[in-house]
Amino acid sequence: LSQPQWFQPIELNRDINNVYGSEDLCLDKLQLSQNKKDVRILSMLVDHQNKLLFLLSHTGEQIPTMTLNFEPGCAFLYENLVYIVDCNSEKIKTIDIHTHQLVDLLEVGGFNLFRFIIVEDTLFYVDRNYMLLGYNLKTKDEFGTDFLKPCWNVTGRGNLIAVLDVRETTFFEVKQGLLIEKKVVEGQFVFDNAGVFLNSQNPGEYIDVLDENLELKKKMGLWKFVGVKHHTALGVTVFKDLVTEQRIVDMTNGCRAIKNVVLEEICQFNKALLKEDWKHAVQHPQQIFTYHSNEVLAKLHTCKNQTVYQKLGFALANSRETSIQQKQKYIDAFQINSNEFKKKEKVEIQNYVNAMQRDIEVFKSCQKLRKAMEIDKKQFINLIDSNQEKTEAQLQKVDSLIDETKKQEVDNKYLLDSNLNHAKQLLEAHDYAVMFLRNVIQ
């Protein structure tokens, strides 16, 4: 086994793993100190024990980029966001690599590190009910998958993923967000960056990702390659001696070929859409229509191909992000162009239209109710204000009456005091007169 001369493995702590997808990380916008600008960065890694994201240089230098306030699980880089599991809250979070802004995204279940995986523009993850779900990173739509059994982990490389349940592993090829089953094998196979799926229940069994048939291989001496973790040209692995120069070439060419096929398919779809060549546009997968629903809607009024309406209707009907305006555009285009549709297919499309019309009616009813509630709210506020004014006027009258009563009490008291004084004076005069008469008689 020969190691590539141009890339020597770098020894790492056992608690360090890849931030997958960071091999093509653009470093220009990262907040590196000036003396680090010329350092050649290999990739971003996550240190689970020290709760840290860092960059690994070609010399083995670890350059910290962000300290985390939670226990991190598996991590992927997609565009400018690191998608990472918070093992404390059981959530997938996103971290902006420029601003370091942290946002909660999805709740996850599963075990160990392999809670989710990103393939193309889709994030597949195990939810709290241990079901495999998908999340479109472009449209922000969450959707169910065809894998309906409880599962614990999802792992893989490129467009090949493995979904693990209690007794077996199901391998899928991912194409435009759709799962195409390739094989089911007994055991729980997890991916290692050396390019093998290892059976954690039987360490002597493995499946090579370069084997198109995914044949089960048994090699009792496989684990003699196990050692401390190393960062290699294929990523972090405990099987550094499996990472030969030929294997690097074979695996990287395979990933590049997959990406090229996907990009070419999208390019051909966009060309057909630009020309309004619906015959060729409709030959592309359903997921293309989901990702590009706005572009298709913009030209749908010219389309008389019923299969386009079927695919787009399915995409719009199964998205929680579809707006009322999008639904109305679909309905309008259908009413213009559906006269020549075949009856069977037209019934299916009509069901989409009916559902969208109901949604629009519900939306309008909610709008009317909201407006009525706003009017009632204003009337209620006005009534309160009016009653408050009346109450204040009545209170003023009461205050005035109280003041008048107090004044009357003062006047009455003054009059009473005057009368008492006058009566007292009369009594004194009477007593004086009596005494005077007695003296005269005597």
Coordinates of C-alpha atoms in Angstrom, one line a residue:
L1 CA 0.0 0.0 0.0
S2 CA 1.6 3.3 -1.1
Q3 CA 0.8 6.6 0.4
P4 CA 0.6 9.6 -2.0
Q5 CA 3.8 11.6 -1.8
W6 CA 2.0 14.9 -2.4
F7 CA -0.3 14.4 0.7
Q8 CA 1.1 13.1 4.0
P9 CA -1.5 12.1 6.6
I10 CA -1.8 14.4 9.6
E11 CA -2.4 12.8 13.0
L12 CA -5.4 14.0 15.0
N13 CA -7.1 13.6 18.3
R14 CA -9.7 10.8 18.3
D15 CA -12.5 13.2 19.0
I16 CA -12.1 15.2 15.8
N17 CA -14.1 14.7 12.6
N18 CA -14.7 16.4 9.3
V19 CA -17.0 19.2 8.6
Y20 CA -18.1 17.5 5.4
G21 CA -18.1 19.6 2.3
S22 CA -15.5 22.0 3.6
E23 CA -12.8 20.8 1.2
D24 CA -13.9 23.5 -1.3
L25 CA -14.2 26.2 1.4
C26 CA -13.6 29.7 0.1
L27 CA -11.2 31.3 2.7
D28 CA -11.2 34.9 1.3
K29 CA -14.2 35.9 3.5
L30 CA -13.2 34.0 6.6
Q31 CA -12.0 36.1 9.5
L32 CA -8.4 35.0 9.6
S33 CA -5.6 37.1 11.1
Q34 CA -3.3 38.7 8.6
N35 CA -0.4 36.3 9.3
K36 CA -2.7 33.4 8.4
K37 CA -3.9 34.7 5.0
D38 CA -1.2 32.8 3.1
V39 CA -1.6 29.5 5.0
R40 CA -2.9 26.6 2.8
I41 CA -6.1 25.3 4.4
L42 CA -7.1 21.7 3.9
S43 CA -10.6 21.7 5.4
M44 CA -12.7 22.6 8.4
L45 CA -12.9 20.1 11.3
V46 CA -15.0 19.8 14.4
D47 CA -13.5 18.9 17.8
H48 CA -16.3 17.2 19.7
Q49 CA -14.5 17.1 23.1
N50 CA -13.3 20.8 23.1
K51 CA -16.5 22.0 21.4
L52 CA -14.7 23.8 18.7
L53 CA -14.7 24.4 14.9
F54 CA -11.2 24.9 13.4
L55 CA -9.3 25.0 10.1
L56 CA -6.5 22.5 9.5
S57 CA -3.5 23.8 7.5
H58 CA -1.2 21.7 5.3
T59 CA 1.4 21.8 8.1
G60 CA -1.1 20.4 10.7
E61 CA -1.7 23.7 12.4
Q62 CA -5.2 24.0 13.9
I63 CA -6.6 27.5 13.5
P64 CA -9.7 28.0 15.7
T65 CA -12.7 29.6 14.0
M66 CA -15.5 29.3 16.6
T67 CA -16.0 28.0 20.1
L68 CA -19.4 26.2 20.5
N69 CA -21.6 26.4 23.6
F70 CA -23.0 22.9 23.1
E71 CA -21.8 19.4 22.5
P72 CA -21.4 19.1 18.7
G73 CA -22.3 16.1 16.5
C74 CA -21.8 15.6 12.8
A75 CA -21.4 18.7 10.7
F76 CA -21.7 19.6 7.0
L77 CA -20.8 22.8 5.1
Y78 CA -23.3 24.0 2.5
E79 CA -22.8 27.3 0.8
N80 CA -21.9 29.7 3.7
L81 CA -23.6 27.7 6.5
V82 CA -22.3 24.9 8.7
Y83 CA -25.1 22.5 9.5
I84 CA -24.3 20.8 12.8
V85 CA -26.1 18.7 15.4
D86 CA -26.5 20.1 18.9
C87 CA -26.4 16.9 21.0
N88 CA -27.7 18.7 24.1
S89 CA -30.9 20.0 22.5
E90 CA -31.2 17.3 19.9
K91 CA -31.4 19.9 17.1
I92 CA -29.7 20.6 13.8
K93 CA -28.4 24.2 13.9
T94 CA -26.8 26.4 11.3
I95 CA -23.7 28.6 11.8
D96 CA -22.9 31.4 9.4
I97 CA -19.1 31.0 8.7
H98 CA -18.8 34.8 8.3
T99 CA -20.9 36.2 11.1
H100 CA -21.0 33.1 13.4
Q101 CA -24.8 33.6 13.8
L102 CA -26.3 30.5 15.3
V103 CA -29.9 29.4 14.3
D104 CA -32.0 26.4 15.2
L105 CA -33.3 24.5 12.2
L106 CA -34.7 21.0 12.8
E107 CA -35.3 18.5 15.6
V108 CA -33.5 15.2 15.2
G109 CA -33.5 11.7 16.7
G110 CA -31.1 8.8 16.0
F111 CA -27.9 7.9 17.8
N112 CA -24.2 8.7 17.7
L113 CA -22.8 11.0 15.1
F114 CA -24.7 10.1 12.0
R115 CA -28.0 12.0 12.5
F116 CA -28.1 13.6 9.0
I117 CA -26.3 13.9 5.7
I118 CA -26.4 16.5 2.9
V119 CA -26.5 15.3 -0.7
E120 CA -26.7 17.9 -3.5
D121 CA -29.3 20.4 -2.2
T122 CA -31.1 18.0 0.1
L123 CA -30.6 17.3 3.8
F124 CA -31.7 13.8 4.9
Y125 CA -32.1 13.4 8.6
V126 CA -33.6 11.1 11.3
D127 CA -36.4 12.9 13.1
R128 CA -37.6 12.5 16.7
N129 CA -39.9 9.6 15.6
Y130 CA -36.9 7.8 14.1
M131 CA -38.3 8.3 10.5
L132 CA -36.1 9.4 7.6
L133 CA -37.2 12.8 6.3
G134 CA -35.8 15.2 3.7
Y135 CA -35.3 19.0 3.8
N136 CA -34.7 21.0 0.6
L137 CA -32.0 23.5 1.4
K138 CA -33.0 25.7 -1.6
T139 CA -36.8 25.9 -1.1
K140 CA -36.7 25.3 2.7
D141 CA -39.4 22.6 2.2
E142 CA -39.5 19.5 4.5
F143 CA -40.8 16.3 3.0
G144 CA -41.2 12.6 3.7
T145 CA -39.2 9.8 2.0
D146 CA -40.1 6.4 0.7
F147 CA -38.2 4.8 3.5
L148 CA -41.0 4.1 6.0
K149 CA -39.3 2.0 8.6
P150 CA -37.8 3.4 11.9
C151 CA -34.1 4.1 11.5
W152 CA -31.2 5.2 13.7
N153 CA -28.6 6.6 11.5
V154 CA -28.0 7.9 7.9
T155 CA -24.5 8.0 6.5
G156 CA -22.6 7.9 3.2
R157 CA -20.5 9.7 0.6
G158 CA -21.4 11.6 -2.5
N159 CA -24.8 10.4 -3.9
L160 CA -24.6 7.0 -2.1
I161 CA -26.2 6.9 1.3
A162 CA -26.9 4.1 3.8
V163 CA -29.9 4.1 6.2
L164 CA -29.5 2.0 9.2
D165 CA -32.4 0.3 11.1
V166 CA -32.3 -2.4 13.8
R167 CA -31.1 -5.3 11.8
E168 CA -30.1 -4.1 8.3
T169 CA -28.8 -1.3 6.2
T170 CA -30.5 0.0 3.0
F171 CA -28.3 1.6 0.4
F172 CA -29.8 4.4 -1.8
E173 CA -28.6 6.4 -4.7
V174 CA -29.8 10.0 -4.4
K175 CA -30.8 11.7 -7.6
Q176 CA -32.4 15.2 -7.5
G177 CA -33.5 14.6 -4.0
L178 CA -35.1 11.2 -4.7
L179 CA -34.1 7.9 -3.1
I180 CA -33.4 5.1 -5.5
E181 CA -32.9 1.8 -3.6
K182 CA -29.8 -0.1 -4.6
K183 CA -29.4 -2.8 -2.0
V184 CA -30.4 -4.1 1.4
V185 CA -27.8 -6.0 3.6
E186 CA -27.9 -7.4 7.1
G187 CA -25.9 -5.5 9.6
Q188 CA -25.3 -1.9 10.5
F189 CA -22.9 -0.3 8.0
V190 CA -21.4 3.1 8.7
F191 CA -19.2 5.1 6.4
D192 CA -15.6 5.8 6.8
N193 CA -13.7 8.4 4.7
A194 CA -11.3 5.8 3.5
G195 CA -14.2 4.8 1.2
V196 CA -15.7 1.8 3.0
F197 CA -18.9 1.1 4.8
L198 CA -18.0 -0.9 7.9
N199 CA -20.3 -3.3 9.6
S200 CA -20.3 -2.2 13.3
Q201 CA -21.8 -5.5 14.3
N202 CA -19.1 -7.5 12.5
P203 CA -15.8 -5.7 12.0
G204 CA -14.6 -8.1 9.4
E205 CA -17.4 -7.1 6.9
Y206 CA -17.3 -4.1 4.7
I207 CA -18.6 -2.7 1.4
D208 CA -16.4 -0.6 -0.9
V209 CA -18.0 2.5 -2.3
L210 CA -16.1 2.0 -5.5
D211 CA -17.9 -1.3 -6.1
E212 CA -21.0 -0.5 -8.2
N213 CA -22.7 -3.7 -7.1
L214 CA -22.0 -3.0 -3.4
E215 CA -20.9 -6.6 -2.8
L216 CA -20.3 -7.6 0.8
K217 CA -16.6 -8.3 1.4
K218 CA -15.0 -10.1 4.3
K219 CA -11.5 -9.3 5.4
M220 CA -10.5 -10.5 8.8
G221 CA -7.3 -8.5 8.6
L222 CA -9.1 -5.2 7.8
W223 CA -8.9 -3.9 11.3
K224 CA -5.1 -4.3 11.4
F225 CA -5.2 -0.9 9.6
V226 CA -7.0 0.7 12.5
G227 CA -4.9 3.3 14.3
V228 CA -5.2 6.8 15.6
K229 CA -7.2 9.2 13.5
H230 CA -5.5 11.0 10.6
H231 CA -6.6 13.6 8.2
T232 CA -5.9 12.3 4.7
A233 CA -6.7 13.4 1.1
L234 CA -10.1 11.7 1.6
G235 CA -10.8 13.2 5.0
V236 CA -10.5 12.1 8.6
T237 CA -10.2 8.3 9.0
V238 CA -8.8 5.5 11.2
F239 CA -7.8 3.6 8.1
K240 CA -5.1 5.9 6.8
D241 CA -3.2 3.0 5.2
L242 CA -6.2 2.3 3.0
V243 CA -5.9 5.8 1.5
T244 CA -3.6 5.0 -1.4
E245 CA -2.9 7.3 -4.3
Q246 CA -5.0 5.1 -6.7
R247 CA -7.9 5.1 -4.3
I248 CA -7.8 8.9 -4.0
V249 CA -7.8 9.3 -7.8
D250 CA -10.7 6.8 -8.2
M251 CA -12.9 8.3 -5.4
T252 CA -12.4 12.0 -6.3
N253 CA -13.0 11.3 -10.0
G254 CA -16.2 9.5 -9.1
C255 CA -17.5 12.4 -7.0
R256 CA -16.5 14.8 -9.7
A257 CA -18.4 12.7 -12.3
I258 CA -21.5 12.7 -10.2
K259 CA -21.5 16.4 -9.7
N260 CA -20.9 16.9 -13.4
V261 CA -23.9 14.7 -14.3
V262 CA -26.2 16.7 -11.9
L263 CA -25.0 20.1 -13.2
E264 CA -25.4 18.9 -16.8
E265 CA -29.0 17.8 -16.1
I266 CA -29.9 21.1 -14.6
C267 CA -28.2 23.0 -17.5
Q268 CA -30.2 21.0 -20.0
F269 CA -33.4 21.6 -18.1
N270 CA -32.8 25.4 -18.1
K271 CA -32.0 25.4 -21.8
A272 CA -35.3 23.6 -22.5
L273 CA -37.2 26.0 -20.3
L274 CA -35.6 29.0 -21.9
K275 CA -36.8 27.8 -25.3
E276 CA -40.2 26.7 -23.9
D277 CA -39.3 23.3 -25.2
W278 CA -41.7 21.5 -22.9
K279 CA -41.3 18.1 -24.6
H280 CA -37.7 17.9 -23.4
A281 CA -38.2 19.8 -20.2
V282 CA -40.7 17.2 -19.0
Q283 CA -38.1 14.4 -19.4
H284 CA -36.2 15.7 -16.3
P285 CA -36.9 14.3 -12.8
Q286 CA -39.7 15.5 -10.5
Q287 CA -37.2 17.1 -8.1
I288 CA -36.0 19.5 -10.9
F289 CA -39.6 20.8 -11.1
T290 CA -39.7 21.2 -7.3
Y291 CA -36.4 23.2 -7.3
H292 CA -37.4 25.4 -10.3
S293 CA -41.1 25.8 -9.7
N294 CA -41.0 29.6 -10.0
E295 CA -39.1 29.5 -13.3
V296 CA -41.6 27.0 -14.7
L297 CA -44.6 29.0 -13.4
A298 CA -43.3 32.1 -15.2
K299 CA -43.7 30.4 -18.6
L300 CA -46.5 28.0 -17.8
H301 CA -49.2 30.1 -19.6
T302 CA -47.6 29.0 -22.9
C303 CA -47.5 25.3 -21.9
K304 CA -49.9 22.7 -23.3
N305 CA -48.0 19.7 -22.1
Q306 CA -50.1 17.9 -19.5
T307 CA -47.2 16.1 -17.9
V308 CA -45.6 19.4 -17.0
Y309 CA -48.9 20.3 -15.1
Q310 CA -48.8 16.9 -13.4
K311 CA -45.2 17.3 -12.2
L312 CA -45.5 21.0 -11.2
G313 CA -48.9 20.4 -9.6
F314 CA -47.4 17.7 -7.4
A315 CA -44.5 20.0 -6.5
L316 CA -46.8 22.9 -5.5
A317 CA -49.4 20.7 -3.7
N318 CA -46.7 19.1 -1.5
S319 CA -44.9 22.2 -0.5
R320 CA -45.8 24.2 2.6
E321 CA -44.0 27.2 1.1
T322 CA -46.3 27.5 -2.0
S323 CA -47.8 31.0 -2.1
I324 CA -51.4 31.9 -3.1
Q325 CA -50.0 33.8 -6.1
Q326 CA -48.2 30.7 -7.3
K327 CA -51.3 28.6 -7.0
Q328 CA -53.3 31.2 -8.8
K329 CA -50.8 31.3 -11.7
Y330 CA -51.0 27.5 -11.9
I331 CA -54.9 27.6 -12.0
D332 CA -54.9 30.4 -14.6
A333 CA -52.5 28.5 -16.9
F334 CA -54.5 25.3 -16.5
Q335 CA -57.8 27.0 -17.5
I336 CA -56.1 28.5 -20.6
N337 CA -54.4 25.3 -21.9
S338 CA -56.3 22.2 -20.6
N339 CA -58.8 21.8 -23.4
E340 CA -56.8 19.2 -25.2
F341 CA -55.6 17.2 -22.1
K342 CA -56.4 13.5 -21.9
K343 CA -59.3 12.7 -19.6
K344 CA -57.4 10.5 -17.1
E345 CA -54.4 12.8 -16.7
K346 CA -56.8 15.8 -16.6
V347 CA -58.6 14.4 -13.6
E348 CA -55.3 14.2 -11.7
I349 CA -54.4 17.7 -12.6
Q350 CA -58.0 18.9 -11.8
N351 CA -57.6 17.5 -8.3
Y352 CA -54.5 19.7 -7.8
V353 CA -56.5 22.7 -9.2
N354 CA -59.4 22.0 -6.9
A355 CA -57.2 21.7 -3.9
M356 CA -55.5 25.0 -4.8
Q357 CA -58.8 26.7 -5.3
R358 CA -59.9 25.5 -1.8
D359 CA -56.7 26.9 -0.4
I360 CA -57.3 30.2 -2.1
E361 CA -60.9 30.4 -0.8
V362 CA -59.7 29.6 2.7
F363 CA -57.1 32.3 2.4
K364 CA -59.7 34.8 1.2
S365 CA -62.1 33.8 4.0
C366 CA -59.3 34.3 6.5
Q367 CA -58.5 37.6 5.0
K368 CA -62.2 38.7 5.3
L369 CA -62.3 37.4 8.8
R370 CA -59.1 39.3 9.6
K371 CA -60.5 42.5 8.2
A372 CA -63.8 42.0 10.0
M373 CA -61.9 41.4 13.2
E374 CA -59.9 44.6 12.6
I375 CA -63.2 46.5 12.1
D376 CA -64.6 44.9 15.2
K377 CA -61.5 45.8 17.1
K378 CA -61.7 49.4 16.0
Q379 CA -65.4 49.6 16.9
F380 CA -64.6 48.0 20.2
I381 CA -61.8 50.5 20.9
N382 CA -64.1 53.4 19.8
L383 CA -66.9 52.1 22.1
I384 CA -64.4 51.9 25.0
D385 CA -63.2 55.4 24.2
S386 CA -66.8 56.7 24.0
N387 CA -67.8 55.0 27.2
Q388 CA -64.6 56.3 28.8
E389 CA -65.6 59.8 27.7
K390 CA -69.1 59.4 29.1
T391 CA -67.7 57.9 32.3
E392 CA -65.3 60.8 32.7
A393 CA -68.2 63.3 32.2
Q394 CA -70.3 61.5 34.8
L395 CA -67.4 61.5 37.2
Q396 CA -67.0 65.2 36.6
K397 CA -70.7 65.7 37.5
V398 CA -70.3 63.6 40.6
D399 CA -67.2 65.6 41.6
S400 CA -69.1 68.8 41.0
L401 CA -72.0 67.5 43.1
I402 CA -69.7 66.5 45.9
D403 CA -68.1 69.9 45.8
E404 CA -71.6 71.5 45.9
T405 CA -72.6 69.3 48.8
K406 CA -69.5 70.1 50.7
K407 CA -70.1 73.8 50.1
Q408 CA -73.7 73.4 51.3
E409 CA -72.5 71.6 54.4
V410 CA -70.2 74.6 55.2
D411 CA -73.1 77.0 54.6
N412 CA -75.4 75.0 56.8
K413 CA -72.9 74.7 59.6
Y414 CA -72.3 78.5 59.4
L415 CA -76.1 79.1 59.6
L416 CA -76.5 76.6 62.5
D417 CA -73.7 78.2 64.4
S418 CA -75.3 81.6 63.8
N419 CA -78.7 80.4 65.1
L420 CA -77.1 78.8 68.1
N421 CA -75.3 82.1 69.0
H422 CA -78.5 84.0 68.5
A423 CA -80.5 81.6 70.7
K424 CA -77.7 81.9 73.4
Q425 CA -78.0 85.7 73.3
L426 CA -81.8 85.5 73.7
L427 CA -81.5 83.2 76.7
E428 CA -78.9 85.5 78.3
A429 CA -81.3 88.5 77.7
H430 CA -84.2 86.5 79.2
D431 CA -82.2 85.6 82.3
Y432 CA -81.2 89.2 82.7
A433 CA -84.8 90.4 82.5
V434 CA -85.9 87.9 85.1
M435 CA -83.3 89.0 87.5
F436 CA -84.2 92.6 86.9
L437 CA -87.9 92.1 87.7
R438 CA -87.1 90.2 90.9
N439 CA -85.0 93.1 92.2
V440 CA -87.8 95.6 91.4
I441 CA -90.4 93.6 93.2
Q442 CA -88.3 93.2 96.3

